[in-house]
Coordinates of C-alpha atoms and ligand atoms in Angstrom, one line a residue:
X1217 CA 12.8 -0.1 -21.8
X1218 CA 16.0 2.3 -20.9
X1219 CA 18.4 1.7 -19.0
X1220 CA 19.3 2.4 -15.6
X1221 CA 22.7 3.4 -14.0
X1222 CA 21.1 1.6 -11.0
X1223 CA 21.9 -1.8 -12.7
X1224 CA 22.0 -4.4 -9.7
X1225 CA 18.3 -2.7 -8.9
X1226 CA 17.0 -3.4 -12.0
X1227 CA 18.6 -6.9 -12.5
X1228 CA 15.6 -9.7 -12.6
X1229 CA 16.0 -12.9 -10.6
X1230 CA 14.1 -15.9 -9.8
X1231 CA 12.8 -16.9 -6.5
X1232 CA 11.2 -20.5 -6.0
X1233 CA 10.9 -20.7 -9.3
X1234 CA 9.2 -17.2 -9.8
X1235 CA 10.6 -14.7 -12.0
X1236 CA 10.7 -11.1 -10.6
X1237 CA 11.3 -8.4 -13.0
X1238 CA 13.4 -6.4 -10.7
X1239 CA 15.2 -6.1 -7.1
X1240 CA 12.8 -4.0 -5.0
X1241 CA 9.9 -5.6 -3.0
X1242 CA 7.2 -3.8 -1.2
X1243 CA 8.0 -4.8 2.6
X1244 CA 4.7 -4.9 4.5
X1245 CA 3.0 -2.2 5.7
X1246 CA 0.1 -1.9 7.8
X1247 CA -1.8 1.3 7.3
X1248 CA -5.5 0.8 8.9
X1249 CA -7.1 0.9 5.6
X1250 CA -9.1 -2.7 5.9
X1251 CA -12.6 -2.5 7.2
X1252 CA -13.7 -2.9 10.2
X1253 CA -13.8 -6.5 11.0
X1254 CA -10.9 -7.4 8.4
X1255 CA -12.5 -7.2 4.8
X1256 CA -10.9 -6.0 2.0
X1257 CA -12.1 -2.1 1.3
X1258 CA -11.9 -0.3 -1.5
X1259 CA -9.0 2.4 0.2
X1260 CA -7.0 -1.0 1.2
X1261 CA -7.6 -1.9 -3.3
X1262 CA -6.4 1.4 -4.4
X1263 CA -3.5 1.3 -2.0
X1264 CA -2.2 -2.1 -3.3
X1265 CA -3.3 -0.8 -7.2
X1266 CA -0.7 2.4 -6.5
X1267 CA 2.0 0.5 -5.2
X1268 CA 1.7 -2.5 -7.9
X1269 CA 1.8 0.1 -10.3
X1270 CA 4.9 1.2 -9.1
X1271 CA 7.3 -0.9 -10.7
X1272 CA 8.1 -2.7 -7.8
X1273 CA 8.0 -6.2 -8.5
X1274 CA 6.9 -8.2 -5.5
X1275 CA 4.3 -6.8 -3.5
X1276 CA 4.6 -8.3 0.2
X1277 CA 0.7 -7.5 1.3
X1278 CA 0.6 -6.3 5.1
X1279 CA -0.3 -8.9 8.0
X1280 CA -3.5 -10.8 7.5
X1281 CA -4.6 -12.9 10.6
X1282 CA -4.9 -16.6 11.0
X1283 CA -7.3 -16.3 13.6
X1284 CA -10.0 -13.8 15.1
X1285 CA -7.4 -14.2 18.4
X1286 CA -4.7 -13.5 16.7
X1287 CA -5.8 -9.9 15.2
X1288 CA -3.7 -6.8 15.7
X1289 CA -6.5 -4.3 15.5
X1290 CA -9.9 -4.3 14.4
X1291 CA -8.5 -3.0 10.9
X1292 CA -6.3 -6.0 10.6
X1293 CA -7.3 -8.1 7.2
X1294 CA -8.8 -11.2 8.2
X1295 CA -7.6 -14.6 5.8
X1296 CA -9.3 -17.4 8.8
X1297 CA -12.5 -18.3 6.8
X1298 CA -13.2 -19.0 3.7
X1299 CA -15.7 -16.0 4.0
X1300 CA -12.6 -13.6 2.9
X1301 CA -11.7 -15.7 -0.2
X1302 CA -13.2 -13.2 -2.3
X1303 CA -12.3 -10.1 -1.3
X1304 CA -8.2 -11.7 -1.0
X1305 CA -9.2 -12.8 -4.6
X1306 CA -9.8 -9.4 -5.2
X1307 CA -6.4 -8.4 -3.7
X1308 CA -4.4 -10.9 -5.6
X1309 CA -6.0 -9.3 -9.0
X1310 CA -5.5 -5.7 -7.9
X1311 CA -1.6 -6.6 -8.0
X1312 CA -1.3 -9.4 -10.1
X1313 CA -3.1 -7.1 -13.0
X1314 CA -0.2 -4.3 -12.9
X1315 CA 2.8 -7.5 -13.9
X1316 CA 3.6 -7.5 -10.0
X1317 CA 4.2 -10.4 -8.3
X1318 CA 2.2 -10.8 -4.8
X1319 CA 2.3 -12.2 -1.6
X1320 CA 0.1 -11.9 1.5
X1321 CA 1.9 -11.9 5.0
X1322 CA -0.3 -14.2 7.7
X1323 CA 0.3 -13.8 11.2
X1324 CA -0.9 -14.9 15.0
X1325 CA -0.1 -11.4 17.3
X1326 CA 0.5 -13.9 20.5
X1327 CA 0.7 -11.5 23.4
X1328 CA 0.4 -8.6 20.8
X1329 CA -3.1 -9.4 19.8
X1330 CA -5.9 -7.2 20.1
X1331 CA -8.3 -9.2 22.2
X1332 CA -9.2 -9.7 26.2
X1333 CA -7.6 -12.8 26.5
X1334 CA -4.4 -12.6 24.4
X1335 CA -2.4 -16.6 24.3
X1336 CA 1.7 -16.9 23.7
X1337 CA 4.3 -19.5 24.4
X1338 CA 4.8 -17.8 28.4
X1339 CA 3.0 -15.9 31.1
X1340 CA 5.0 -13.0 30.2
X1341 CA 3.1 -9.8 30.5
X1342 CA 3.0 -7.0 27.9
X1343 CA 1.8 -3.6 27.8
X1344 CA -0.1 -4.4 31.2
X1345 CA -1.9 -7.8 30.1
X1346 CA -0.6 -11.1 30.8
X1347 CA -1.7 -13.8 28.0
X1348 CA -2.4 -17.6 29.2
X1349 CA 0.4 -19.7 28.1
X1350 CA -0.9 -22.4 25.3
X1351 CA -1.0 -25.8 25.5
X1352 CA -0.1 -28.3 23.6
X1353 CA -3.4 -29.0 21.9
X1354 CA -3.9 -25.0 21.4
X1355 CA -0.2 -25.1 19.6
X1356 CA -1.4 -27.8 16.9
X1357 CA -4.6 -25.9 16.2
X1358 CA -2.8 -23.0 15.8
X1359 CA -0.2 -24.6 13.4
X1360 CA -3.7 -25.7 11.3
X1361 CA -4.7 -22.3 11.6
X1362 CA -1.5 -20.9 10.2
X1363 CA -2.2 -24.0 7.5
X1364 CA -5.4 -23.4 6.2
X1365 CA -4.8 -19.7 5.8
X1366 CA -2.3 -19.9 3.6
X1367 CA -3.8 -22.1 1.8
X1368 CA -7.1 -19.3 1.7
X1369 CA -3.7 -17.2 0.2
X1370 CA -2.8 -19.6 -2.6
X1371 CA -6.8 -19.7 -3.4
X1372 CA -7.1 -16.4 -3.5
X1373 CA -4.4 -16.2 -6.8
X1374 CA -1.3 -15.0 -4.5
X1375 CA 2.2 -16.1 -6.2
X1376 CA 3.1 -16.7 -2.5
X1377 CA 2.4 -16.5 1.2
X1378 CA 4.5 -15.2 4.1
X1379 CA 5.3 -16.2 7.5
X1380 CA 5.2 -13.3 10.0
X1381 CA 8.0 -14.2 12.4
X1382 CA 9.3 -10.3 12.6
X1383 CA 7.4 -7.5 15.3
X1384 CA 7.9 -10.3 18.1
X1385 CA 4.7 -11.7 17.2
X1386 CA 3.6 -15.3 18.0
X1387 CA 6.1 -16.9 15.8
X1388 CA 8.7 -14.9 17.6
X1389 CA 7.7 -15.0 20.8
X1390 CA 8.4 -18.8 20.5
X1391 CA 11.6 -18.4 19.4
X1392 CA 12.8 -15.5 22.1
X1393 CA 14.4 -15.9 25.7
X1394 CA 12.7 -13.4 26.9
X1395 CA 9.0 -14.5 26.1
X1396 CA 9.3 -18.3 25.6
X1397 CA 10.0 -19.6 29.1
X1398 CA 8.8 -23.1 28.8
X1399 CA 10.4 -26.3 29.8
X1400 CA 7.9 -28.7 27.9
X1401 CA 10.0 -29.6 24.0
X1402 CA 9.0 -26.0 23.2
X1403 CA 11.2 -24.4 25.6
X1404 CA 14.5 -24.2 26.6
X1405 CA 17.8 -23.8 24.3
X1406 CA 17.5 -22.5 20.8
X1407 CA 17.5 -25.6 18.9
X1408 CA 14.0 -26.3 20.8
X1409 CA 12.6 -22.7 20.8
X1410 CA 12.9 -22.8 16.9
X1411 CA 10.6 -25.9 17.2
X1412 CA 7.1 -24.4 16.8
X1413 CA 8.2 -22.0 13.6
X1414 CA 9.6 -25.0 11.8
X1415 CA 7.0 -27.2 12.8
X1416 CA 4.4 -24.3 11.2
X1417 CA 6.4 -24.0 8.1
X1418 CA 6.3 -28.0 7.7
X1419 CA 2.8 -27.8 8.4
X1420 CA 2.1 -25.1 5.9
X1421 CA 4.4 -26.4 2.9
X1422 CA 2.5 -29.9 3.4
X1423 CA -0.8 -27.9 3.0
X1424 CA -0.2 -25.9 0.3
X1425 CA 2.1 -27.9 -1.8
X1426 CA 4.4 -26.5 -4.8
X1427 CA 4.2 -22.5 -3.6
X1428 CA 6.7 -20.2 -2.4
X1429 CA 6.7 -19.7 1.6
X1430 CA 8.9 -16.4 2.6
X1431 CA 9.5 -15.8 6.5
X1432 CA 10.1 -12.0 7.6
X1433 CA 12.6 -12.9 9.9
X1434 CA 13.7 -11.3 13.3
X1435 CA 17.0 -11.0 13.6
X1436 CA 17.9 -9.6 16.7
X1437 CA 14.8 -8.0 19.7
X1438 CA 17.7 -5.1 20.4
X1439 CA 16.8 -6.0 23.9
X1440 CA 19.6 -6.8 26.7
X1441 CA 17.5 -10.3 27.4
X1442 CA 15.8 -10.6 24.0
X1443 CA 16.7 -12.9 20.9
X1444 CA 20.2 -12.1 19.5
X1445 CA 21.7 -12.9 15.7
X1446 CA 24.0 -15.3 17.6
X1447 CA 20.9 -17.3 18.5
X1448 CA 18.4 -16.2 15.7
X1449 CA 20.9 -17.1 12.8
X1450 CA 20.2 -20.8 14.2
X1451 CA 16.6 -20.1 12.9
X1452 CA 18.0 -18.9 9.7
X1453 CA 19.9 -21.9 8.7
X1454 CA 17.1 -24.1 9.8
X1455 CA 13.9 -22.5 8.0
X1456 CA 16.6 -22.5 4.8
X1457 CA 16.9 -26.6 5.3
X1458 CA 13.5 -26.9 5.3
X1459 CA 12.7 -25.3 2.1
X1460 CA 12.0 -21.2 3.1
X1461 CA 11.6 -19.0 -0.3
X1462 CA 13.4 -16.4 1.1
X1463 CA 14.2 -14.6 4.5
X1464 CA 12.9 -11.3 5.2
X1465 CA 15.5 -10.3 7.7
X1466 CA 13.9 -7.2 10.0
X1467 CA 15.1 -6.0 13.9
X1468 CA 13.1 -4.9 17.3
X1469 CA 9.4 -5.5 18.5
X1470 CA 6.8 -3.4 19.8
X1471 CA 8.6 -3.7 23.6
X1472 CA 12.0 -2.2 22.1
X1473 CA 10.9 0.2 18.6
X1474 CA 9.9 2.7 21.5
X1475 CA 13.2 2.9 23.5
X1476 CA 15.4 6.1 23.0
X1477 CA 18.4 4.4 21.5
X1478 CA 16.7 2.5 19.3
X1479 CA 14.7 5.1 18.2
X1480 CA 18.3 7.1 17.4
X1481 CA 19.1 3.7 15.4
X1482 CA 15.9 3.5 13.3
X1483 CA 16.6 7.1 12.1
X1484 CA 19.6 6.0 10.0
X1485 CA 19.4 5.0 6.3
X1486 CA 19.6 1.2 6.0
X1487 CA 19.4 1.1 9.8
X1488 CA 18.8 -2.9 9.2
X1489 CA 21.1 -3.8 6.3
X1490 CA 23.8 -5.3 9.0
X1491 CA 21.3 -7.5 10.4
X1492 CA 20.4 -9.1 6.7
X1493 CA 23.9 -9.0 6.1
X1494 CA 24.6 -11.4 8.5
X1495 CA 22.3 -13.6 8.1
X1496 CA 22.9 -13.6 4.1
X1497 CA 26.5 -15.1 5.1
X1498 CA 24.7 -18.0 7.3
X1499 CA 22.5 -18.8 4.1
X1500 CA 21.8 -19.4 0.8
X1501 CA 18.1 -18.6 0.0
X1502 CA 17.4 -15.0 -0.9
X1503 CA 17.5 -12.2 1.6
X1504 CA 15.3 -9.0 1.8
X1505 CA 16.4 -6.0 3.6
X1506 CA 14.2 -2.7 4.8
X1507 CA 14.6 0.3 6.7
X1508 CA 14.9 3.4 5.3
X1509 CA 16.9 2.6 2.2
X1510 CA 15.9 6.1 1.1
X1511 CA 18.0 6.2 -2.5
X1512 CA 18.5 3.9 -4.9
X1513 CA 22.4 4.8 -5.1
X1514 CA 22.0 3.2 -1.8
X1515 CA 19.5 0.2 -2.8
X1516 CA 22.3 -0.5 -5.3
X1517 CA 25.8 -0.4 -3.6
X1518 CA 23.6 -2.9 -0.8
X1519 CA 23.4 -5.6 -4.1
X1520 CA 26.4 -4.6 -5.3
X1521 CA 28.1 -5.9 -1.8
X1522 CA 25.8 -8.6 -1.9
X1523 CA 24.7 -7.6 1.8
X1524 CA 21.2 -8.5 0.7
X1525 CA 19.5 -9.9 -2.6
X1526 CA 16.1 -8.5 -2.2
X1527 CA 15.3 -4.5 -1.4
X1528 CA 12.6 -3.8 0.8
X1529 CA 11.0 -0.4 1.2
X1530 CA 7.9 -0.1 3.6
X1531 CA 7.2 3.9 4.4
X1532 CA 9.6 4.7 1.4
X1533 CA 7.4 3.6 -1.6
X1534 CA 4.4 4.5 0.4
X1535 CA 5.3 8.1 0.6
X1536 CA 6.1 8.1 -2.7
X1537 CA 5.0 5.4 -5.2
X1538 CA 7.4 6.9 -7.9
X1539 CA 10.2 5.7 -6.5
X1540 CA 11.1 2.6 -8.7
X1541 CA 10.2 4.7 -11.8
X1542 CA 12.2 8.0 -10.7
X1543 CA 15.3 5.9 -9.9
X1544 CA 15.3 3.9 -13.3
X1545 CA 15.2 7.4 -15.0
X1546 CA 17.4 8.8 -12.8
X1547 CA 15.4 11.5 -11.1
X1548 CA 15.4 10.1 -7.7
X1549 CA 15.8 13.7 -6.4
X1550 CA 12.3 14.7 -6.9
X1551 CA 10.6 11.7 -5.1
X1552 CA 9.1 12.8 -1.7
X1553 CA 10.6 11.8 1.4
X1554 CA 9.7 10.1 4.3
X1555 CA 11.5 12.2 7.1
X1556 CA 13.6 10.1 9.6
X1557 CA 12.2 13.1 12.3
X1558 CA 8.3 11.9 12.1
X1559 CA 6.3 9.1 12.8
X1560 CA 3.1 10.2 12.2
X1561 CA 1.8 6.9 10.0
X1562 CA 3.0 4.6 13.2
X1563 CA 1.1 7.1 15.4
X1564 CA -1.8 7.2 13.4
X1565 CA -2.1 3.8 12.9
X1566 CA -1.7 3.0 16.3
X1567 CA -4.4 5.0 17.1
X1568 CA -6.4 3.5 14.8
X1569 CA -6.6 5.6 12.5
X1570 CA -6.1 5.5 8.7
X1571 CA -2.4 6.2 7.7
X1572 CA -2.2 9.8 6.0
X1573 CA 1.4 11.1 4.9
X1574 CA 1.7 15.0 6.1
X1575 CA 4.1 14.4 2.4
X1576 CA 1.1 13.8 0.6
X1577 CA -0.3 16.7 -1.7
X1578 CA -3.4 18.1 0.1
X1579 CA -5.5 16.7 -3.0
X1580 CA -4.4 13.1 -2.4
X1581 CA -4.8 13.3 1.7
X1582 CA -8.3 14.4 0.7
X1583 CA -9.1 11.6 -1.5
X1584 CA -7.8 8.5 1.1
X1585 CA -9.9 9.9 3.6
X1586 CA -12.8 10.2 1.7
X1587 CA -12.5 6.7 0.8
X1588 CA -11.7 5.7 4.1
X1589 CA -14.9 3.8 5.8
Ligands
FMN592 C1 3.1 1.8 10.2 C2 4.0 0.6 10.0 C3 3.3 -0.7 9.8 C4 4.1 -1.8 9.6 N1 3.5 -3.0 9.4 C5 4.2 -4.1 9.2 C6 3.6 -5.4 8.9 O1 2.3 -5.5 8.8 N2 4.4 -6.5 8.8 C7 5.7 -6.4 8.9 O2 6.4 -7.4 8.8 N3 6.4 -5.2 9.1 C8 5.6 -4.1 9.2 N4 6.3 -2.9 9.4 C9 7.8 -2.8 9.2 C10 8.2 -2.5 7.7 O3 7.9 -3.7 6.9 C11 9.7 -2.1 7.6 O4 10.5 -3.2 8.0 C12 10.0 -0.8 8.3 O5 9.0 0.1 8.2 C13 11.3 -0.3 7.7 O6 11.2 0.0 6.3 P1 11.0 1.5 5.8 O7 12.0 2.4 6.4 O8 11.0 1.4 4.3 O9 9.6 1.9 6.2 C14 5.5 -1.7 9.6 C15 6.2 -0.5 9.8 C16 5.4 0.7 10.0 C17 6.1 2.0 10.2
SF4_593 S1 7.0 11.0 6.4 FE1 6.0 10.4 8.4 S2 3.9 9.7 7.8 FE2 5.2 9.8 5.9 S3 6.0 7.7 5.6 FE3 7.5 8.8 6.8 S4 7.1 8.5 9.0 FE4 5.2 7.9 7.8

């Protein structure tokens, strides 16, 4: 195989014990392409099949729920019962057969969820619902929930399985001032807050034995109340003592992506890397980074600095599934590019609608929507 002047890039490494062929990482990326109901489609098989055959080498699958009440959307892909074994078999394959490695990200949306009677740590309202705070006995069924799907994800032929603390979703919700306002042992200062993620990652790593566990990671909420890296780096250290693959380090949830400023902040390229950055220097597990590391030049100087280990690009291999291949050869200049002005697959999405890149030749907008069901 040639060379690349992008050598840090293209450098393999080994995480828990798994060789990866390569620095860049798919990071997850919801797109609405599941059925309705959470099964594996065949849109949702082509879309992994396009990115494995990218020359990425870890494909980090989008979030998968652990429970019907813990969905994001009706398109979300469902890993609760055994009754989607085959179709995440299925998914496994698709990646595993293009020499990419492959992971499934499993999640609980807390107050995010798409249901009538949404659950988190607090009463604290979002988006004009207010969930019912758990109880204790909800919080252990839940950490068995989080258990048994990822064992489903080691079943299915995954090389690994990853937490979703990132989006301020359950996991983060527990772990934030803002929305964990309990004063039982899951409430309180930081070192209890981080309780119910550690005690989920025990419970998982019981259940599923010798196999890699990565945690995307939120870093800091970028709101003036919200979770900060002075607190969240606490998190960091601890899910690295008790045996994390890696740390998928990511900023903001749905109550701050929206704000102006933020939105200003989320238009630069590597508009996360500081946050992975800092909590690289906190740990010594490998670190991911996303967000709009548009050119490999850039991918490479972030290794280089050893701000991160791990590169990962959401909307920027989706637009353009070259991008691995064009940046090995040297021809980065001709990959499409997603445009820091639009947000079109986040509207779409959120709509729920299947994500379609205006990028995207006219030929393949026309085939994912004929396939789309
Ligand atoms: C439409 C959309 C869906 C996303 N879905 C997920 C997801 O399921 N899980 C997750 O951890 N992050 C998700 N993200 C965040 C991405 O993983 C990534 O951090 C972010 O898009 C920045 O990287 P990029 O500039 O390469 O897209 C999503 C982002 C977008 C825009
Ligand atoms: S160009 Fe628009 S639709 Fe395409 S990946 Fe970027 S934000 Fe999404």
């Amino acid at each position: 195989m040639e060379k690349s002047v992008y050598r840090n890039l293209f450098k393999p490494m080994r995480l828990d014990g798994l060789r990866l062929k390569n620095r860049i990482t798919m990071a997850p990326l919801y797109l609405g392409y599941a059925a309705l109901g959470g099964k594996i489609s065949p849109l949702l098989l082509h879309h992994y099949k396009e990115m494995a055959r990218s020359g990425a080498s870890l494909i980090v699958v989008e979030n998968a729920s652990i429970t019907p009440n813990g969905s994001g959307s009706p398109r979300t892909i469902r890993c609760d019962r055994n009754r989607y074994l085959s179709g995440l078999e299925k998914l496994a394959r698709t990646i595993k057969d293009e020499r990419c490695r492959a992971s499934l990200q499993i999640n609980h949306a807390g107050r995010f969820a798409y249901v009538e009677d949404p659950v988190a740590p607090s009463e604290v309202g979002a988006f004009g619902r207010t969930p019912k705070a758990l109880t204790k006995k909800e919080i252990t069924n839940i950490q068995k929930q989080y258990a048994n799907a990822a064992l489903r994800v080691k079943k299915a032929g995954f090389d690994m399985v990853e937490l979703h603390g990132g989006t301020g979703y359950l996991l983060a919700q527990f772990v934030s001032p803002r929305t964990n306002k309990r004063t039982d042992s899951y409430g309180g200062p930081i070192e209890s807050r981080i309780k119910f993620p550690l005690e989920v990652l025990k419970r998982v790593k019981d259940t599923v034995g010798d196999f890699p566990v990565g945690y995307r990671f939120l870093a800091d909420e970028w709101l003036p109340d919200g979770l900060n890296l002075k607190e969240s780096v606490v998190l960091a250290k601890a899910l690295e003592e008790n045996g994390v693959a890696y740390i998928s380090a990511m900023g903001g949830t749905y109550e701050s992506f929206f704000l102006p400023e933020i939105i200003k902040k989320s238009k630069k390229p590597g508009y996360m890397v500081s946050l992975a950055n800092t909590v690289k220097k906190k740990v010594r597990v490998p670190v991911i980074t996303a967000g709009r590391i548009s050119t490999p030049a850039k991918a490479d100087s972030i290794l280089k600095d050893k701000r991160a280990d791990l590169i990962g690009l959401a909307r920027v291999l989706w637009v353009d599934p070259e991008w691995p291949k064009k940046a090995r050869r040297g021809s980065y200049q001709s990959t499409l590019k997603c445009s820091p002005t639009c947000d079109a697959c986040l509207k779409l999405v959120m709509q729920g609608k299947p994500a379609i890149c205006p990028k995207w030749s006219k030929e393949k907008k026309e085939l994912y929507r004929g396939m789309f069901q």
